[in-house]
Amino acid sequence: MFSRLMICGVALLLMAVQARAETIEDKVQVCTACHGENGKPVDKTIPTIWGQQAGYLYIQLRDFKRGDRKSEIMQPIAAQFERDDMLAIAEYFSQKPWPDLGQPRAPKDVAEKAVSASRSVGCPACHLDRFQGDGTVPRLAGMGRDYLAKTIADFRTRARGNNPGMSDLMLATSPDDLAALVDYLAGL
Ligand code: HEC
Ligand code: HEC
């Protein structure tokens, strides 16, 4: 009787230890399959999350979970997390170094077109002068070219509907200027 209780006790204790032992590294293990072992996404349409702003990362995970930002891939992943997990995961990735994807700098004429469009729309007012972002505003400098093009297109069709203000801005900017901005931002 006594030894049975002991075994039960030990089993419970082990379970408690295991539950507590699920570290942040365990939680983010699954992310590396797509967002990359070393921060370089495995596919060009997948965004860089290493070194991204923590506030922004948290809001995206929250929006995926709520379904405000639709993604068949990210929705079920984010759905497993509670607020505290999402805050911790956002903090964890924000502390990592931003990876160099080795994308070419935009040619001079494209860069000039992009800078002038960005000044007239006022992108740096929010994304800052070097497009490094801040808080809930994302870094864009050196982001994968194909992902940038995709997410800008998604803002324009409102397929990405979690920030109507960004959709309005993208719709107010000509496709030509946006194409130049994508090349420019990817090459920063
Ligand atoms: C099976 C592949 C896959 C896995 C695994 C995965 N992601 Fe993603 N993730 C994506 C794709 C694809 C997108 C882009 C979704 C879109 O815009 O349609 C994305 C987008 C994101 C974004 C938005 C980034 C931005 O710049 O807007 C965040 C944040 C994110 N993922 C975090 C995570 C975290 C944290 C994990 C692990 C817990 C994870 N992802 C696991 C594929 C994946
Ligand atoms: C008024 C502030 C503001 C201005 C101006 C602005 N942005 Fe944004 N941008 C944001 C915020 C905030 C987000 C994050 C939206 C969200 O939470 O999904 C964002 C998101 C983005 C994203 C998505 C990044 C990712 O990782 O998915 C891109 C791309 C982007 N902006 C490009 C631009 C460009 C290009 C311009 C200028 C033409 C611009 N933005 C102007 C505030 C702004």
Coordinates of C-alpha atoms and ligand atoms in Angstrom, one line a residue:
M1 CA 0.0 0.0 0.0
F2 CA 2.7 2.4 1.1
S3 CA 5.0 1.6 -1.8
R4 CA 2.1 2.0 -4.3
L5 CA 1.5 5.5 -2.9
M6 CA 5.2 6.2 -3.2
I7 CA 5.2 5.1 -6.8
C8 CA 2.2 7.3 -7.5
G9 CA 3.9 10.2 -5.8
V10 CA 7.1 9.8 -7.8
A11 CA 5.1 9.5 -11.0
L12 CA 3.2 12.7 -10.2
L13 CA 6.4 14.5 -9.3
L14 CA 8.0 13.4 -12.6
M15 CA 5.0 14.7 -14.5
A16 CA 5.2 18.0 -12.8
V17 CA 9.0 18.3 -13.5
Q18 CA 8.4 17.4 -17.1
A19 CA 5.6 20.0 -17.5
R20 CA 7.9 22.6 -16.0
A21 CA 10.9 21.3 -18.1
E22 CA 9.2 22.4 -21.3
T23 CA 11.5 25.2 -22.0
I24 CA 11.3 27.9 -24.6
E25 CA 13.8 25.9 -26.7
D26 CA 11.3 23.0 -26.8
K27 CA 8.4 25.4 -27.8
V28 CA 10.3 27.0 -30.6
Q29 CA 11.8 23.7 -32.0
V30 CA 8.9 23.3 -34.4
C31 CA 9.5 26.8 -35.9
T32 CA 13.0 25.9 -37.2
A33 CA 11.4 23.5 -39.8
C34 CA 10.2 26.6 -41.8
H35 CA 11.8 29.7 -40.3
G36 CA 15.2 28.0 -40.4
E37 CA 17.7 26.5 -38.1
N38 CA 20.0 29.6 -38.4
G39 CA 17.3 32.2 -38.9
K40 CA 17.3 31.8 -42.7
P41 CA 13.8 30.7 -43.8
V42 CA 13.7 27.4 -45.8
D43 CA 11.5 29.0 -48.4
K44 CA 11.5 32.5 -50.0
T45 CA 7.9 33.1 -49.2
I46 CA 8.5 32.5 -45.4
P47 CA 9.3 35.6 -43.4
T48 CA 12.4 36.1 -41.3
I49 CA 11.6 36.1 -37.6
W50 CA 15.1 36.1 -36.1
G51 CA 15.9 39.6 -34.9
Q52 CA 12.3 40.9 -35.7
Q53 CA 10.8 43.4 -33.2
A54 CA 9.3 41.6 -30.2
G55 CA 6.0 43.6 -30.1
Y56 CA 5.4 43.0 -33.8
L57 CA 6.1 39.2 -33.4
Y58 CA 3.7 39.0 -30.5
I59 CA 0.9 40.8 -32.3
Q60 CA 1.2 38.5 -35.4
L61 CA 1.1 35.3 -33.2
R62 CA -2.0 36.7 -31.4
D63 CA -3.6 37.7 -34.7
F64 CA -2.9 34.2 -36.2
K65 CA -4.5 32.6 -33.2
R66 CA -7.6 34.8 -33.3
G67 CA -7.8 34.3 -37.1
D68 CA -7.5 38.1 -37.7
R69 CA -4.5 37.2 -39.9
K70 CA -5.4 34.2 -41.9
S71 CA -2.8 31.5 -42.6
E72 CA -3.6 27.8 -42.8
I73 CA 0.0 27.1 -41.6
M74 CA 0.4 29.6 -38.8
Q75 CA -3.1 29.5 -37.4
P76 CA -3.0 26.0 -35.9
I77 CA 0.6 26.6 -34.6
A78 CA -0.3 29.8 -32.8
A79 CA -3.6 28.3 -31.5
Q80 CA -1.6 26.1 -29.1
F81 CA -0.1 29.1 -27.3
E82 CA -1.4 31.2 -24.5
R83 CA -0.6 34.9 -24.2
D84 CA 2.5 34.3 -21.9
D85 CA 3.9 31.7 -24.4
M86 CA 3.5 34.2 -27.3
L87 CA 5.2 37.0 -25.3
A88 CA 8.1 34.7 -24.4
I89 CA 8.4 33.3 -28.0
A90 CA 8.4 36.9 -29.4
E91 CA 11.1 38.0 -26.9
Y92 CA 13.2 34.9 -27.7
F93 CA 13.3 35.5 -31.5
S94 CA 13.7 39.2 -31.1
Q95 CA 17.0 38.6 -29.3
K96 CA 18.4 36.5 -32.1
P97 CA 20.6 38.1 -34.8
W98 CA 18.9 39.2 -38.0
P99 CA 20.3 36.8 -40.7
D100 CA 21.9 38.0 -43.9
L101 CA 19.9 36.5 -46.8
G102 CA 22.5 37.7 -49.3
Q103 CA 20.0 39.5 -51.4
P104 CA 21.4 42.0 -54.0
R105 CA 21.2 45.8 -53.5
A106 CA 18.6 47.4 -55.7
P107 CA 20.1 49.1 -58.8
K108 CA 20.5 52.9 -58.4
D109 CA 17.4 53.9 -60.4
V110 CA 15.2 51.4 -58.5
A111 CA 16.6 52.6 -55.2
E112 CA 15.9 56.3 -56.1
K113 CA 12.3 55.4 -57.1
A114 CA 11.8 53.5 -53.9
V115 CA 13.2 56.2 -51.6
S116 CA 11.1 58.9 -53.3
A117 CA 7.9 56.8 -53.0
S118 CA 8.8 56.0 -49.4
R119 CA 9.3 59.7 -48.6
S120 CA 6.0 60.7 -50.2
V121 CA 4.0 57.9 -48.4
G122 CA 6.0 58.4 -45.2
C123 CA 7.0 54.8 -44.6
P124 CA 10.0 55.9 -42.4
A125 CA 7.7 57.8 -40.0
C126 CA 6.6 54.3 -38.7
H127 CA 9.3 51.9 -40.0
L128 CA 12.1 54.3 -39.2
D129 CA 14.9 55.7 -41.3
R130 CA 16.8 52.4 -41.8
F131 CA 13.6 50.4 -41.9
Q132 CA 14.7 48.6 -38.7
G133 CA 11.2 49.0 -37.2
D134 CA 10.3 49.6 -33.5
G135 CA 8.0 47.9 -31.1
T136 CA 4.9 46.8 -32.9
V137 CA 6.2 48.1 -36.3
P138 CA 8.2 45.5 -38.1
R139 CA 11.7 45.6 -39.5
L140 CA 11.6 45.5 -43.3
A141 CA 15.3 45.9 -44.1
G142 CA 16.8 42.7 -45.5
M143 CA 13.4 40.8 -45.4
G144 CA 13.0 38.1 -48.0
R145 CA 12.1 39.6 -51.4
D146 CA 9.4 37.1 -52.2
Y147 CA 7.8 37.3 -48.8
L148 CA 7.7 41.1 -49.0
A149 CA 6.0 41.0 -52.4
K150 CA 3.5 38.4 -51.2
T151 CA 2.5 40.1 -48.0
I152 CA 2.2 43.6 -49.7
A153 CA -0.1 41.9 -52.3
D154 CA -2.1 40.3 -49.5
F155 CA -2.5 43.7 -47.8
R156 CA -3.8 45.1 -51.1
T157 CA -6.4 42.4 -51.6
R158 CA -7.1 42.5 -47.8
A159 CA -6.3 38.7 -47.7
R160 CA -4.1 40.0 -44.9
G161 CA -6.7 41.8 -43.0
N162 CA -5.2 42.3 -39.6
N163 CA -4.2 45.9 -40.2
P164 CA -6.7 47.8 -42.4
G165 CA -4.5 50.9 -42.1
M166 CA -1.6 49.2 -43.8
S167 CA -4.0 47.9 -46.5
D168 CA -5.2 51.4 -47.2
L169 CA -1.6 52.7 -47.4
M170 CA -0.6 49.9 -49.8
L171 CA -3.7 50.5 -52.0
A172 CA -2.8 54.2 -52.1
T173 CA 0.7 53.4 -53.4
S174 CA 1.1 52.5 -57.1
P175 CA 2.1 48.9 -57.9
D176 CA 5.2 50.3 -59.7
D177 CA 6.4 52.1 -56.6
L178 CA 5.7 49.0 -54.5
A179 CA 7.7 46.8 -56.8
A180 CA 10.7 49.2 -56.4
L181 CA 10.2 49.3 -52.6
V182 CA 10.3 45.5 -52.5
D183 CA 13.6 45.3 -54.3
Y184 CA 15.0 48.2 -52.3
L185 CA 14.0 46.9 -48.9
A186 CA 15.1 43.3 -49.6
G187 CA 18.6 44.7 -50.5
L188 CA 19.1 46.8 -47.4
Ligands
HEC1 C1 5.2 24.7 -41.7 C2 5.9 25.9 -41.8 C3 5.9 26.9 -40.6 C4 6.2 26.6 -39.3 C5 6.5 25.2 -38.7 C6 6.1 27.8 -38.6 N1 5.9 28.9 -39.4 FE1 5.6 30.8 -38.9 N2 5.1 31.3 -40.9 C7 5.1 30.4 -41.9 C8 4.6 31.0 -43.1 C9 4.4 30.4 -44.5 C10 4.3 32.4 -42.7 C11 3.7 33.5 -43.6 C12 2.2 33.4 -43.5 C13 1.6 34.4 -44.5 O1 1.9 35.5 -44.5 O2 0.7 33.9 -45.2 C14 4.7 32.5 -41.3 C15 4.6 33.7 -40.6 C16 5.0 33.8 -39.3 C17 5.0 35.1 -38.6 C18 4.7 36.4 -39.1 C19 6.0 37.1 -39.5 C20 5.9 38.4 -40.2 O3 6.9 39.0 -40.6 O4 4.7 38.9 -40.4 C21 5.5 34.8 -37.3 C22 5.7 35.8 -36.2 C23 5.7 33.4 -37.2 N3 5.4 32.8 -38.5 C24 6.2 32.7 -36.1 C25 6.3 31.3 -36.0 C26 6.7 30.6 -34.8 C27 7.0 31.3 -33.5 C28 6.7 29.3 -35.1 C29 7.0 28.2 -34.1 C30 6.2 28.1 -32.9 C31 6.4 29.2 -36.5 N4 6.1 30.4 -37.0 C32 6.3 28.0 -37.2 C33 5.5 29.0 -41.8 C34 5.7 28.3 -40.7
HEC2 C1 1.4 54.7 -40.0 C2 2.5 53.8 -39.8 C3 3.0 53.1 -41.0 C4 3.3 53.6 -42.2 C5 3.3 55.0 -42.7 C6 3.8 52.4 -43.0 N1 3.7 51.3 -42.3 FE1 4.1 49.4 -42.9 N2 3.4 48.6 -41.1 C7 3.0 49.4 -40.0 C8 2.6 48.5 -39.0 C9 2.0 48.9 -37.6 C10 2.7 47.2 -39.5 C11 2.4 45.9 -38.8 C12 1.0 45.5 -39.1 C13 0.5 44.3 -38.4 O1 0.5 44.3 -37.2 O2 0.2 43.3 -39.1 C14 3.3 47.3 -40.8 C15 3.6 46.2 -41.6 C16 4.2 46.3 -42.8 C17 4.7 45.2 -43.6 C18 4.6 43.8 -43.3 C19 5.9 43.2 -42.8 C20 5.9 41.8 -42.4 O3 6.9 41.3 -41.8 O4 4.9 41.1 -42.7 C21 5.2 45.7 -44.8 C22 5.8 44.9 -45.9 C23 5.1 47.2 -44.7 N3 4.5 47.5 -43.5 C24 5.6 48.0 -45.7 C25 5.4 49.4 -45.6 C26 5.8 50.3 -46.7 C27 6.5 49.9 -48.0 C28 5.4 51.6 -46.3 C29 5.4 52.8 -47.1 C30 5.0 52.7 -48.5 C31 4.7 51.4 -45.0 N4 4.8 50.1 -44.6 C32 4.2 52.5 -44.3 C33 3.0 50.8 -40.0 C34 3.2 51.6 -41.0

